[in-house]
GROMACS .gro file of C-alpha atoms in nm:
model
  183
    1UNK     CA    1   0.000   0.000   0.000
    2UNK     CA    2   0.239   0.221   0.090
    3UNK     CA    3   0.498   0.129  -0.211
    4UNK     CA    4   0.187   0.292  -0.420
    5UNK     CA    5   0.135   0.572  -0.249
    6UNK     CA    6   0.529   0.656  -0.287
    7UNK     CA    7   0.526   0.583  -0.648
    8UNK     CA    8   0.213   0.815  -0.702
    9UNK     CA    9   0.311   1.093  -0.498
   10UNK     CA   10   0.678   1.007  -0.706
   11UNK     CA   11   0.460   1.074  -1.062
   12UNK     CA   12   0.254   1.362  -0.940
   13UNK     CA   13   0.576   1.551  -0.798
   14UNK     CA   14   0.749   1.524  -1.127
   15UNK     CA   15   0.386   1.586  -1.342
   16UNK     CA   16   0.384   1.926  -1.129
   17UNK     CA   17   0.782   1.930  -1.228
   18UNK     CA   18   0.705   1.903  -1.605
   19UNK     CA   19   0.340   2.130  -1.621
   20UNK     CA   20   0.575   2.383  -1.409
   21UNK     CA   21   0.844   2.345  -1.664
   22UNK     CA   22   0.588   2.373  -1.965
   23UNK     CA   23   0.404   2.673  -1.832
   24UNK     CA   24   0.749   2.870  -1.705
   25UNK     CA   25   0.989   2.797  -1.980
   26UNK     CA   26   0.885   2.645  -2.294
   27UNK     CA   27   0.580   2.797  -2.354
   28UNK     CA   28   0.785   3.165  -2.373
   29UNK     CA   29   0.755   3.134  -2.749
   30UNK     CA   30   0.519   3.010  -3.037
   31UNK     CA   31   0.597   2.624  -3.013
   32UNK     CA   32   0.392   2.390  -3.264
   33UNK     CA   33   0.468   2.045  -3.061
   34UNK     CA   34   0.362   2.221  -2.735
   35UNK     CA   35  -0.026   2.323  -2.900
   36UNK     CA   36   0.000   1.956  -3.097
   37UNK     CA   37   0.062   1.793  -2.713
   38UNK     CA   38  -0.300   1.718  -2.610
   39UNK     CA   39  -0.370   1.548  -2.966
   40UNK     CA   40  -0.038   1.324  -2.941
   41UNK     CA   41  -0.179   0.998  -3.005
   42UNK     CA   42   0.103   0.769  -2.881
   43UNK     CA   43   0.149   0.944  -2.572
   44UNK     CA   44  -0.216   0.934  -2.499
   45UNK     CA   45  -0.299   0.573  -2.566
   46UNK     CA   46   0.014   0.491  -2.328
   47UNK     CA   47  -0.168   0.718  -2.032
   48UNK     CA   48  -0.499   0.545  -2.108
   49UNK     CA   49  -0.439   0.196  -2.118
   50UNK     CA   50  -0.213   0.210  -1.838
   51UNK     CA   51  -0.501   0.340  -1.653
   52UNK     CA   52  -0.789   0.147  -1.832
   53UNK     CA   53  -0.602  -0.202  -1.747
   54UNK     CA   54  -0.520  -0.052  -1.413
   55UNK     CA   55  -0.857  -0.017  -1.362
   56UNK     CA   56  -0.968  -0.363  -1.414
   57UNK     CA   57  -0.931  -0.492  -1.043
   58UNK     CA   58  -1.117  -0.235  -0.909
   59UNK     CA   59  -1.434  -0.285  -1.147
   60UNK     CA   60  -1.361  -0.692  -1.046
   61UNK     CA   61  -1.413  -0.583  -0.693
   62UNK     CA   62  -1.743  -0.391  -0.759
   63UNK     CA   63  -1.850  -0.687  -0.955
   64UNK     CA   64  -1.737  -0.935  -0.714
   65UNK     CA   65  -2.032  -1.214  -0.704
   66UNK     CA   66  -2.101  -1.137  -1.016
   67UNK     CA   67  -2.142  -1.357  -1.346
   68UNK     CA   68  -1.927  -1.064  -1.493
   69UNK     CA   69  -1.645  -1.051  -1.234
   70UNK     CA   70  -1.411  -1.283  -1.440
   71UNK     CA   71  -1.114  -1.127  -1.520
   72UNK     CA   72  -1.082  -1.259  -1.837
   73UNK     CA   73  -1.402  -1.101  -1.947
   74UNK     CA   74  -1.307  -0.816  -1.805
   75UNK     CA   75  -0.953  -0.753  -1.940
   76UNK     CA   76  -1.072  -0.858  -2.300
   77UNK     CA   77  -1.313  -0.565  -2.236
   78UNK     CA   78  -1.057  -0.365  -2.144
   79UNK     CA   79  -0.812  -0.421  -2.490
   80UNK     CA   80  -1.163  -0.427  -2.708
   81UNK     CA   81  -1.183  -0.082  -2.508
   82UNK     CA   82  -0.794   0.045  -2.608
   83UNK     CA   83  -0.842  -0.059  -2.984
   84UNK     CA   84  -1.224   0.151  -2.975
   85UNK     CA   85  -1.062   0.447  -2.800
   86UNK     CA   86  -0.709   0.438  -3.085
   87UNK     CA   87  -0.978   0.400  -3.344
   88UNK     CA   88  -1.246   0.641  -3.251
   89UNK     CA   89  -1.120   0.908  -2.980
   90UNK     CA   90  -0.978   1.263  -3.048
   91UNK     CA   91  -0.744   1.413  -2.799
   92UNK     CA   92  -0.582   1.148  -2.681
   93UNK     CA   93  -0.319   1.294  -2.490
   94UNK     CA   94  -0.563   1.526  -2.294
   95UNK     CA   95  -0.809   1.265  -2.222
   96UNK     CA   96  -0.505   1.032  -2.107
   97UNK     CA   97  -0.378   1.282  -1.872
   98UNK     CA   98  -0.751   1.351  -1.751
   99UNK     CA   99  -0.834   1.014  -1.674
  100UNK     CA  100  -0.461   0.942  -1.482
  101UNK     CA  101  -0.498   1.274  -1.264
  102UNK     CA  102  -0.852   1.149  -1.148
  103UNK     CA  103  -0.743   0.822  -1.053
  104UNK     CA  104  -0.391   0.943  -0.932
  105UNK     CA  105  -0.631   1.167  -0.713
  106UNK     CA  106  -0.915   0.925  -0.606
  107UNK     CA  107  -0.544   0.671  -0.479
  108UNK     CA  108  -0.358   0.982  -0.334
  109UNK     CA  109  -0.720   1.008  -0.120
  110UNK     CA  110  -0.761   0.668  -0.001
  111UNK     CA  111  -0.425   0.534   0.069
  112UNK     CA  112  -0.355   0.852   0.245
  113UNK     CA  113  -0.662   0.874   0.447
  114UNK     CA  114  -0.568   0.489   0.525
  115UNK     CA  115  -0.153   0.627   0.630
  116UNK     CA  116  -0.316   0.950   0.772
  117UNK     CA  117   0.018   1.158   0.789
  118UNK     CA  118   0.056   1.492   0.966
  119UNK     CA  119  -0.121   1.762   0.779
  120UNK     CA  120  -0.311   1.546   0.598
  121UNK     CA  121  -0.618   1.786   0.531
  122UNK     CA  122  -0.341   2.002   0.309
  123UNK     CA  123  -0.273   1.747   0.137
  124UNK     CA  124  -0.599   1.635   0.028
  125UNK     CA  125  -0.722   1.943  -0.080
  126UNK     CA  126  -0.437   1.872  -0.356
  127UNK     CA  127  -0.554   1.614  -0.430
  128UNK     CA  128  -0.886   1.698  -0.456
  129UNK     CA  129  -0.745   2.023  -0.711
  130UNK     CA  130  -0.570   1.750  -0.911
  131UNK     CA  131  -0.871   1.548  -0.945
  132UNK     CA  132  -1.063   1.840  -1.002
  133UNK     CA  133  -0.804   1.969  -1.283
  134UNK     CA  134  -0.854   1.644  -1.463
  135UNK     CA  135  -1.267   1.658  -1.458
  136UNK     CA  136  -1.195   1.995  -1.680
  137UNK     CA  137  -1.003   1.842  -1.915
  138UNK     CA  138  -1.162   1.556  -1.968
  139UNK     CA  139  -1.502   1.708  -1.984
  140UNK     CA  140  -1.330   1.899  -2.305
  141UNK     CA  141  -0.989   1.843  -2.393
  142UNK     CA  142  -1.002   2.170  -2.595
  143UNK     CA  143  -0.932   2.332  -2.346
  144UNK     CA  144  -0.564   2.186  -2.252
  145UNK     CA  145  -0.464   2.343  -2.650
  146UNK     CA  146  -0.637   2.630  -2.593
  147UNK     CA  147  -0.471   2.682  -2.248
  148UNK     CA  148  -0.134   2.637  -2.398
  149UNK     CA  149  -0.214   2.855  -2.681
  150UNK     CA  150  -0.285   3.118  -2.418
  151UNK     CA  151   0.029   3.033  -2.229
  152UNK     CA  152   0.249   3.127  -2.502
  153UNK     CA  153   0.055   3.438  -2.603
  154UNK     CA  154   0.043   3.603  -2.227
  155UNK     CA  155   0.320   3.633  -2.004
  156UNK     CA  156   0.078   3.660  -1.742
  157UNK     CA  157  -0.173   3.339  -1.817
  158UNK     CA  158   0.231   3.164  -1.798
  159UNK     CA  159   0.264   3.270  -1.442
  160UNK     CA  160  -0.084   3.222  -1.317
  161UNK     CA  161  -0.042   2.850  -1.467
  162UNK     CA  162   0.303   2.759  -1.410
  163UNK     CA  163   0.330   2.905  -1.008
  164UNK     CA  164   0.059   2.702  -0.887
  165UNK     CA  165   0.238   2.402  -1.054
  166UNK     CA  166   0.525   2.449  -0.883
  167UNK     CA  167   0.365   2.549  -0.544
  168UNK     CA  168   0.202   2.225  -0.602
  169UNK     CA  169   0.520   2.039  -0.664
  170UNK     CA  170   0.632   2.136  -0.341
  171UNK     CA  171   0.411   2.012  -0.153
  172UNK     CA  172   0.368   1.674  -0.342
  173UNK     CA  173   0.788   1.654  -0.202
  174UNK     CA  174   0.669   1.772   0.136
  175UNK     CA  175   0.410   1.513   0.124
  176UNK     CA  176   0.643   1.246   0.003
  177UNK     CA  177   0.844   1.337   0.265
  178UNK     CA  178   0.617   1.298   0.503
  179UNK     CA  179   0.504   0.977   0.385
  180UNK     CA  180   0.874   0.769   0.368
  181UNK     CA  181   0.945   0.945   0.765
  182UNK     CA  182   0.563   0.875   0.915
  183UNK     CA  183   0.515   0.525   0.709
   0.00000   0.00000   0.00000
């Protein structure tokens, strides 16, 4: 349980590294790859089926005592799934990185509520912003291009985007800090 929670806290830190990064220094000038990001197809599919086939145990749990619960019917669902969402999905990138920050959230929640480290309450109103940062993009994935359009227009859309990355990246290493001394 806890080797998750490390590894999670471990790929938000250096998500809040890279968006940080993104927001403060590369989006200074007119960059095609950055406004092609949230439509990179490869990328995408690699967030997504991590997650979708991640997924899978939980949904057997749900579906425990169930005639659906077998996990072979579920992971075949779960490739059928991948090849409809490389076939028929736009945005793949965005959607990826939607889907991983809500489940990276809903973990962060429940293992820590389950380790219950000092200031825990700080931290899970991160985690609750992460999860809530990945409802907006997934609900339209537009709006990750259009953000980084805006980001490399503005100066100041940069620093209202990329601070609260980085703010945020601190405490992710505060609370992975926390975790490996309290565990």
């Amino acid at each position: 349980m806890f080797f998750w929670l490390i590894v999670l806290l471990s790929a938000l830190l250096a998500f809040s590294i890279a968006a940080a990064c993104t927001f403060l220094v590369a989006a200074r000038r007119e960059n095609p790859a950055l406004t092609a990001l949230p439509r990179h197809k490869i990328a995408g599919m690699i967030l997504g089926t991590w997650i979708i086939f991640a997924c899978v145990p939980h949904v057997m749990q749900l579906l425990e005592g169930s005639i659906f619960a077998s996990p072979l019917l579920l992971y075949s669902a779960a490739v059928v799934l991948t090849v409809l969402i490389w076939k028929y999905s736009d945005y793949h990138f965005a959607r990826g990185l939607a889907v991983a920050l809500i489940y990276a959230a809903y973990l962060m929640l429940r293992e820590g509520y389950a380790l219950n480290p000092p200031c825990y309450p700080i931290f899970a109103t991160l985690f609750f912003l992460t999860g809530l940062l990945g409802i907006m993009i997934g609900s339209k994935p537009v709006w990750l291009r259009d953000w980084l359009i805006a980001a490399q227009r503005k100066k100041s859309i940069r620093l209202v985007s990329g601070i609260p990355f980085a703010v945020a990246a601190v405490v992710y290493a505060a609370a992975l800090i926390v975790v490996v001394v309290f565990a």
